[in-house]
Amino acid sequence: MKVGLTGGIGSGKSAVARLLVEHGALVVDADAVAREVVAPGSAGLAQIADRFGDGVLTARGELDRGALGAIVFADEGARRDLEAITHPLIAARTLELFAAAKPGQVLVHDIPLLVELGREGDYDVVIVVDAPVETRLQRLEEHRGMPREVAEARMRSQASDEQRRAVADVWIDNAGDEDALRRRVDDVWRTRMQG
């Protein structure tokens, strides 16, 4: 079974992913894969530097996401060039990680932009994690040190609750405490993933 796991920033998607791992799922984190394929020394980073110049690298030879973002968010062609480099690398690495699953193991793809990318059809089950906006803002401020204005801007750039609800097979409300979340994930595992 292949599960798509998504939710807005600060919703608690990572907590749900950890709980699914405890049940035996293999979780592949799309954000971690995206960072891995452009890590120092990678072919992806070399291709980005070839296309965009050394100005997108830090003094330590790492990707300067701010510098690259300034280029690709201002130029649609540059963004497409970046995607032409990274998307195939991300897709290939994701498939490698999925292939590591044991026979019968539930595969969970933790993919924040599932809805925005129109990927809901790629999964047997789509799980959406949600929490009230104020709760999410508070979590982002407390746990990530993210200023409220930055958190609000990120939320506005993501899919709406209505868009997520439209593709959700399972909606996990994460407004409560960790025990409540664990009970909900246990229930989802029992009813949806133990075929």
PDB file of C-alpha atoms in Angstrom:
ATOM      1  CA  MET A   1       0.000   0.000   0.000  1.00  0.00           C
ATOM      2  CA  LYS A   2       1.269   3.438  -0.945  1.00  0.00           C
ATOM      3  CA  VAL A   3       0.115   6.327   1.237  1.00  0.00           C
ATOM      4  CA  GLY A   4       0.448  10.019   0.485  1.00  0.00           C
ATOM      5  CA  LEU A   5       0.849  12.038   3.686  1.00  0.00           C
ATOM      6  CA  THR A   6       0.378  15.796   3.519  1.00  0.00           C
ATOM      7  CA  GLY A   7      -0.754  18.799   5.483  1.00  0.00           C
ATOM      8  CA  GLY A   8      -0.050  22.480   5.860  1.00  0.00           C
ATOM      9  CA  ILE A   9       3.044  23.810   7.544  1.00  0.00           C
ATOM     10  CA  GLY A  10       2.801  23.388  11.317  1.00  0.00           C
ATOM     11  CA  SER A  11      -0.023  20.834  11.119  1.00  0.00           C
ATOM     12  CA  GLY A  12       1.988  18.038  12.710  1.00  0.00           C
ATOM     13  CA  LYS A  13       2.587  15.939   9.614  1.00  0.00           C
ATOM     14  CA  SER A  14       6.053  14.932  10.850  1.00  0.00           C
ATOM     15  CA  ALA A  15       4.567  13.696  14.134  1.00  0.00           C
ATOM     16  CA  VAL A  16       2.108  11.538  12.187  1.00  0.00           C
ATOM     17  CA  ALA A  17       4.971  10.201  10.050  1.00  0.00           C
ATOM     18  CA  ARG A  18       6.901   9.187  13.206  1.00  0.00           C
ATOM     19  CA  LEU A  19       3.843   7.399  14.573  1.00  0.00           C
ATOM     20  CA  LEU A  20       3.369   5.521  11.286  1.00  0.00           C
ATOM     21  CA  VAL A  21       7.021   4.402  11.446  1.00  0.00           C
ATOM     22  CA  GLU A  22       6.291   2.992  14.917  1.00  0.00           C
ATOM     23  CA  HIS A  23       3.597   0.862  13.277  1.00  0.00           C
ATOM     24  CA  GLY A  24       6.125  -0.454  10.758  1.00  0.00           C
ATOM     25  CA  ALA A  25       5.613   1.847   7.788  1.00  0.00           C
ATOM     26  CA  LEU A  26       8.513   2.958   5.608  1.00  0.00           C
ATOM     27  CA  VAL A  27       8.360   6.751   5.398  1.00  0.00           C
ATOM     28  CA  VAL A  28      10.071   8.642   2.576  1.00  0.00           C
ATOM     29  CA  ASP A  29      10.306  12.362   3.319  1.00  0.00           C
ATOM     30  CA  ALA A  30      10.088  14.403   0.094  1.00  0.00           C
ATOM     31  CA  ASP A  31      11.786  17.426   1.684  1.00  0.00           C
ATOM     32  CA  ALA A  32      14.709  15.302   2.902  1.00  0.00           C
ATOM     33  CA  VAL A  33      15.115  13.775  -0.571  1.00  0.00           C
ATOM     34  CA  ALA A  34      15.038  17.242  -2.164  1.00  0.00           C
ATOM     35  CA  ARG A  35      17.852  18.346   0.170  1.00  0.00           C
ATOM     36  CA  GLU A  36      19.841  15.156  -0.403  1.00  0.00           C
ATOM     37  CA  VAL A  37      19.948  15.480  -4.205  1.00  0.00           C
ATOM     38  CA  VAL A  38      21.554  18.943  -3.940  1.00  0.00           C
ATOM     39  CA  ALA A  39      23.920  18.183  -1.040  1.00  0.00           C
ATOM     40  CA  PRO A  40      27.599  19.201  -1.333  1.00  0.00           C
ATOM     41  CA  GLY A  41      29.399  16.870  -3.707  1.00  0.00           C
ATOM     42  CA  SER A  42      26.193  15.709  -5.438  1.00  0.00           C
ATOM     43  CA  ALA A  43      25.600  15.671  -9.172  1.00  0.00           C
ATOM     44  CA  GLY A  44      22.506  17.809  -8.583  1.00  0.00           C
ATOM     45  CA  LEU A  45      24.462  20.598  -6.926  1.00  0.00           C
ATOM     46  CA  ALA A  46      27.090  20.495  -9.674  1.00  0.00           C
ATOM     47  CA  GLN A  47      24.386  20.834 -12.342  1.00  0.00           C
ATOM     48  CA  ILE A  48      22.784  23.753 -10.483  1.00  0.00           C
ATOM     49  CA  ALA A  49      26.142  25.542 -10.195  1.00  0.00           C
ATOM     50  CA  ASP A  50      26.813  24.916 -13.912  1.00  0.00           C
ATOM     51  CA  ARG A  51      23.447  26.411 -14.856  1.00  0.00           C
ATOM     52  CA  PHE A  52      23.188  29.280 -12.339  1.00  0.00           C
ATOM     53  CA  GLY A  53      26.831  30.043 -11.491  1.00  0.00           C
ATOM     54  CA  ASP A  54      28.869  29.897  -8.308  1.00  0.00           C
ATOM     55  CA  GLY A  55      26.799  32.739  -6.858  1.00  0.00           C
ATOM     56  CA  VAL A  56      24.236  30.120  -5.755  1.00  0.00           C
ATOM     57  CA  LEU A  57      26.854  28.408  -3.557  1.00  0.00           C
ATOM     58  CA  THR A  58      27.914  29.391  -0.065  1.00  0.00           C
ATOM     59  CA  ALA A  59      31.565  29.804   0.886  1.00  0.00           C
ATOM     60  CA  ARG A  60      31.382  26.229   2.235  1.00  0.00           C
ATOM     61  CA  GLY A  61      30.201  24.883  -1.130  1.00  0.00           C
ATOM     62  CA  GLU A  62      26.598  24.327  -0.066  1.00  0.00           C
ATOM     63  CA  LEU A  63      23.516  25.452  -1.951  1.00  0.00           C
ATOM     64  CA  ASP A  64      22.589  29.026  -1.039  1.00  0.00           C
ATOM     65  CA  ARG A  65      18.822  28.579  -1.156  1.00  0.00           C
ATOM     66  CA  GLY A  66      18.183  32.292  -0.738  1.00  0.00           C
ATOM     67  CA  ALA A  67      20.386  33.231  -3.689  1.00  0.00           C
ATOM     68  CA  LEU A  68      18.901  30.513  -5.879  1.00  0.00           C
ATOM     69  CA  GLY A  69      15.375  31.436  -4.804  1.00  0.00           C
ATOM     70  CA  ALA A  70      15.953  35.066  -5.752  1.00  0.00           C
ATOM     71  CA  ILE A  71      16.796  33.895  -9.265  1.00  0.00           C
ATOM     72  CA  VAL A  72      14.123  31.272  -9.852  1.00  0.00           C
ATOM     73  CA  PHE A  73      11.211  33.138  -8.271  1.00  0.00           C
ATOM     74  CA  ALA A  74      11.896  36.124 -10.513  1.00  0.00           C
ATOM     75  CA  ASP A  75      12.319  34.156 -13.762  1.00  0.00           C
ATOM     76  CA  GLU A  76       9.910  31.447 -14.893  1.00  0.00           C
ATOM     77  CA  GLY A  77      12.474  30.012 -17.340  1.00  0.00           C
ATOM     78  CA  ALA A  78      15.060  29.749 -14.574  1.00  0.00           C
ATOM     79  CA  ARG A  79      12.540  27.971 -12.346  1.00  0.00           C
ATOM     80  CA  ARG A  80      11.800  25.484 -15.118  1.00  0.00           C
ATOM     81  CA  ASP A  81      15.542  24.922 -15.602  1.00  0.00           C
ATOM     82  CA  LEU A  82      15.935  24.222 -11.885  1.00  0.00           C
ATOM     83  CA  GLU A  83      12.994  21.810 -11.929  1.00  0.00           C
ATOM     84  CA  ALA A  84      14.467  20.044 -14.978  1.00  0.00           C
ATOM     85  CA  ILE A  85      17.580  19.386 -12.893  1.00  0.00           C
ATOM     86  CA  THR A  86      16.024  18.493  -9.554  1.00  0.00           C
ATOM     87  CA  HIS A  87      12.750  16.744 -10.365  1.00  0.00           C
ATOM     88  CA  PRO A  88      14.284  13.737 -12.169  1.00  0.00           C
ATOM     89  CA  LEU A  89      16.874  13.348  -9.387  1.00  0.00           C
ATOM     90  CA  ILE A  90      14.187  13.535  -6.700  1.00  0.00           C
ATOM     91  CA  ALA A  91      11.964  11.042  -8.540  1.00  0.00           C
ATOM     92  CA  ALA A  92      14.822   8.558  -9.024  1.00  0.00           C
ATOM     93  CA  ARG A  93      15.957   8.769  -5.394  1.00  0.00           C
ATOM     94  CA  THR A  94      12.377   8.423  -4.142  1.00  0.00           C
ATOM     95  CA  LEU A  95      11.960   5.224  -6.187  1.00  0.00           C
ATOM     96  CA  GLU A  96      15.237   3.877  -4.757  1.00  0.00           C
ATOM     97  CA  LEU A  97      14.002   4.512  -1.238  1.00  0.00           C
ATOM     98  CA  PHE A  98      10.604   2.934  -1.959  1.00  0.00           C
ATOM     99  CA  ALA A  99      12.382  -0.131  -3.371  1.00  0.00           C
ATOM    100  CA  ALA A 100      13.959  -0.671   0.068  1.00  0.00           C
ATOM    101  CA  ALA A 101      10.552  -1.576   1.511  1.00  0.00           C
ATOM    102  CA  LYS A 102      10.050  -5.077   2.820  1.00  0.00           C
ATOM    103  CA  PRO A 103       7.359  -7.174   1.101  1.00  0.00           C
ATOM    104  CA  GLY A 104       3.949  -6.030   2.321  1.00  0.00           C
ATOM    105  CA  GLN A 105       5.336  -2.992   4.144  1.00  0.00           C
ATOM    106  CA  VAL A 106       3.190   0.161   3.987  1.00  0.00           C
ATOM    107  CA  LEU A 107       4.975   2.923   2.048  1.00  0.00           C
ATOM    108  CA  VAL A 108       4.281   6.460   3.235  1.00  0.00           C
ATOM    109  CA  HIS A 109       5.367   9.387   1.072  1.00  0.00           C
ATOM    110  CA  ASP A 110       5.571  12.467   3.291  1.00  0.00           C
ATOM    111  CA  ILE A 111       4.979  15.090   0.603  1.00  0.00           C
ATOM    112  CA  PRO A 112       4.038  18.615   1.695  1.00  0.00           C
ATOM    113  CA  LEU A 113       3.036  19.766  -1.809  1.00  0.00           C
ATOM    114  CA  LEU A 114       0.940  16.718  -2.740  1.00  0.00           C
ATOM    115  CA  VAL A 115      -2.163  18.809  -3.421  1.00  0.00           C
ATOM    116  CA  GLU A 116      -0.295  21.677  -5.106  1.00  0.00           C
ATOM    117  CA  LEU A 117       1.427  19.204  -7.471  1.00  0.00           C
ATOM    118  CA  GLY A 118      -1.804  17.310  -8.233  1.00  0.00           C
ATOM    119  CA  ARG A 119      -0.257  14.016  -7.050  1.00  0.00           C
ATOM    120  CA  GLU A 120      -3.259  12.573  -5.168  1.00  0.00           C
ATOM    121  CA  GLY A 121      -3.776   9.921  -7.880  1.00  0.00           C
ATOM    122  CA  ASP A 122      -0.332   8.431  -7.154  1.00  0.00           C
ATOM    123  CA  TYR A 123      -1.466   6.900  -3.845  1.00  0.00           C
ATOM    124  CA  ASP A 124      -3.853   4.252  -2.569  1.00  0.00           C
ATOM    125  CA  VAL A 125      -4.715   6.444   0.418  1.00  0.00           C
ATOM    126  CA  VAL A 126      -4.180  10.178   0.961  1.00  0.00           C
ATOM    127  CA  ILE A 127      -3.874  11.272   4.587  1.00  0.00           C
ATOM    128  CA  VAL A 128      -4.196  14.974   5.359  1.00  0.00           C
ATOM    129  CA  VAL A 129      -3.071  16.274   8.754  1.00  0.00           C
ATOM    130  CA  ASP A 130      -4.679  19.490   9.924  1.00  0.00           C
ATOM    131  CA  ALA A 131      -4.826  21.793  12.916  1.00  0.00           C
ATOM    132  CA  PRO A 132      -6.409  25.208  13.477  1.00  0.00           C
ATOM    133  CA  VAL A 133      -4.420  28.094  11.997  1.00  0.00           C
ATOM    134  CA  GLU A 134      -3.712  29.639  15.384  1.00  0.00           C
ATOM    135  CA  THR A 135      -2.369  26.321  16.705  1.00  0.00           C
ATOM    136  CA  ARG A 136      -0.138  25.941  13.652  1.00  0.00           C
ATOM    137  CA  LEU A 137       1.209  29.494  14.006  1.00  0.00           C
ATOM    138  CA  GLN A 138       1.968  28.921  17.675  1.00  0.00           C
ATOM    139  CA  ARG A 139       3.816  25.652  16.897  1.00  0.00           C
ATOM    140  CA  LEU A 140       5.891  27.307  14.178  1.00  0.00           C
ATOM    141  CA  GLU A 141       6.859  30.156  16.505  1.00  0.00           C
ATOM    142  CA  GLU A 142       7.639  27.915  19.480  1.00  0.00           C
ATOM    143  CA  HIS A 143       9.269  24.897  17.810  1.00  0.00           C
ATOM    144  CA  ARG A 144      10.933  26.404  14.755  1.00  0.00           C
ATOM    145  CA  GLY A 145      11.428  29.982  15.864  1.00  0.00           C
ATOM    146  CA  MET A 146       9.598  31.146  12.744  1.00  0.00           C
ATOM    147  CA  PRO A 147       8.324  34.733  12.895  1.00  0.00           C
ATOM    148  CA  ARG A 148       4.543  34.939  12.641  1.00  0.00           C
ATOM    149  CA  GLU A 149       4.617  36.979   9.391  1.00  0.00           C
ATOM    150  CA  VAL A 150       6.844  34.366   7.717  1.00  0.00           C
ATOM    151  CA  ALA A 151       4.619  31.529   8.913  1.00  0.00           C
ATOM    152  CA  GLU A 152       1.487  33.291   7.657  1.00  0.00           C
ATOM    153  CA  ALA A 153       3.100  33.928   4.252  1.00  0.00           C
ATOM    154  CA  ARG A 154       4.047  30.241   3.969  1.00  0.00           C
ATOM    155  CA  MET A 155       0.496  29.208   4.834  1.00  0.00           C
ATOM    156  CA  ARG A 156      -0.941  31.536   2.198  1.00  0.00           C
ATOM    157  CA  SER A 157       1.337  29.987  -0.453  1.00  0.00           C
ATOM    158  CA  GLN A 158       0.070  26.475   0.279  1.00  0.00           C
ATOM    159  CA  ALA A 159      -3.141  24.695  -0.671  1.00  0.00           C
ATOM    160  CA  SER A 160      -6.264  25.667   1.255  1.00  0.00           C
ATOM    161  CA  ASP A 161      -8.096  23.403   3.694  1.00  0.00           C
ATOM    162  CA  GLU A 162     -10.851  23.046   1.093  1.00  0.00           C
ATOM    163  CA  GLN A 163      -8.359  21.885  -1.557  1.00  0.00           C
ATOM    164  CA  ARG A 164      -6.844  19.378   0.868  1.00  0.00           C
ATOM    165  CA  ARG A 165     -10.267  18.093   1.966  1.00  0.00           C
ATOM    166  CA  ALA A 166     -11.168  17.472  -1.668  1.00  0.00           C
ATOM    167  CA  VAL A 167      -8.373  14.892  -2.034  1.00  0.00           C
ATOM    168  CA  ALA A 168      -8.280  13.448   1.503  1.00  0.00           C
ATOM    169  CA  ASP A 169      -9.220   9.825   2.088  1.00  0.00           C
ATOM    170  CA  VAL A 170      -8.338  10.316   5.753  1.00  0.00           C
ATOM    171  CA  TRP A 171      -8.436  13.630   7.632  1.00  0.00           C
ATOM    172  CA  ILE A 172      -6.430  13.715  10.858  1.00  0.00           C
ATOM    173  CA  ASP A 173      -7.334  16.581  13.162  1.00  0.00           C
ATOM    174  CA  ASN A 174      -4.215  17.394  15.170  1.00  0.00           C
ATOM    175  CA  ALA A 175      -5.671  20.122  17.367  1.00  0.00           C
ATOM    176  CA  GLY A 176      -5.255  18.070  20.533  1.00  0.00           C
ATOM    177  CA  ASP A 177      -2.331  16.691  22.474  1.00  0.00           C
ATOM    178  CA  GLU A 178       0.119  13.954  21.514  1.00  0.00           C
ATOM    179  CA  ASP A 179      -1.977  11.202  23.140  1.00  0.00           C
ATOM    180  CA  ALA A 180      -5.019  12.201  21.082  1.00  0.00           C
ATOM    181  CA  LEU A 181      -2.903  12.189  17.919  1.00  0.00           C
ATOM    182  CA  ARG A 182      -1.486   8.754  18.748  1.00  0.00           C
ATOM    183  CA  ARG A 183      -4.997   7.342  19.266  1.00  0.00           C
ATOM    184  CA  ARG A 184      -6.146   8.776  15.927  1.00  0.00           C
ATOM    185  CA  VAL A 185      -3.120   7.390  14.049  1.00  0.00           C
ATOM    186  CA  ASP A 186      -3.570   3.992  15.743  1.00  0.00           C
ATOM    187  CA  ASP A 187      -7.183   3.978  14.556  1.00  0.00           C
ATOM    188  CA  VAL A 188      -6.211   4.944  10.990  1.00  0.00           C
ATOM    189  CA  TRP A 189      -3.550   2.236  10.927  1.00  0.00           C
ATOM    190  CA  ARG A 190      -5.999  -0.400  12.144  1.00  0.00           C
ATOM    191  CA  THR A 191      -8.873   0.564   9.856  1.00  0.00           C
ATOM    192  CA  ARG A 192      -7.096   1.714   6.662  1.00  0.00           C
ATOM    193  CA  MET A 193      -3.680   0.078   6.478  1.00  0.00           C
ATOM    194  CA  GLN A 194      -4.028  -3.411   7.808  1.00  0.00           C
ATOM    195  CA  GLY A 195      -5.791  -4.888   4.795  1.00  0.00           C
TER     196      GLY A 195
END
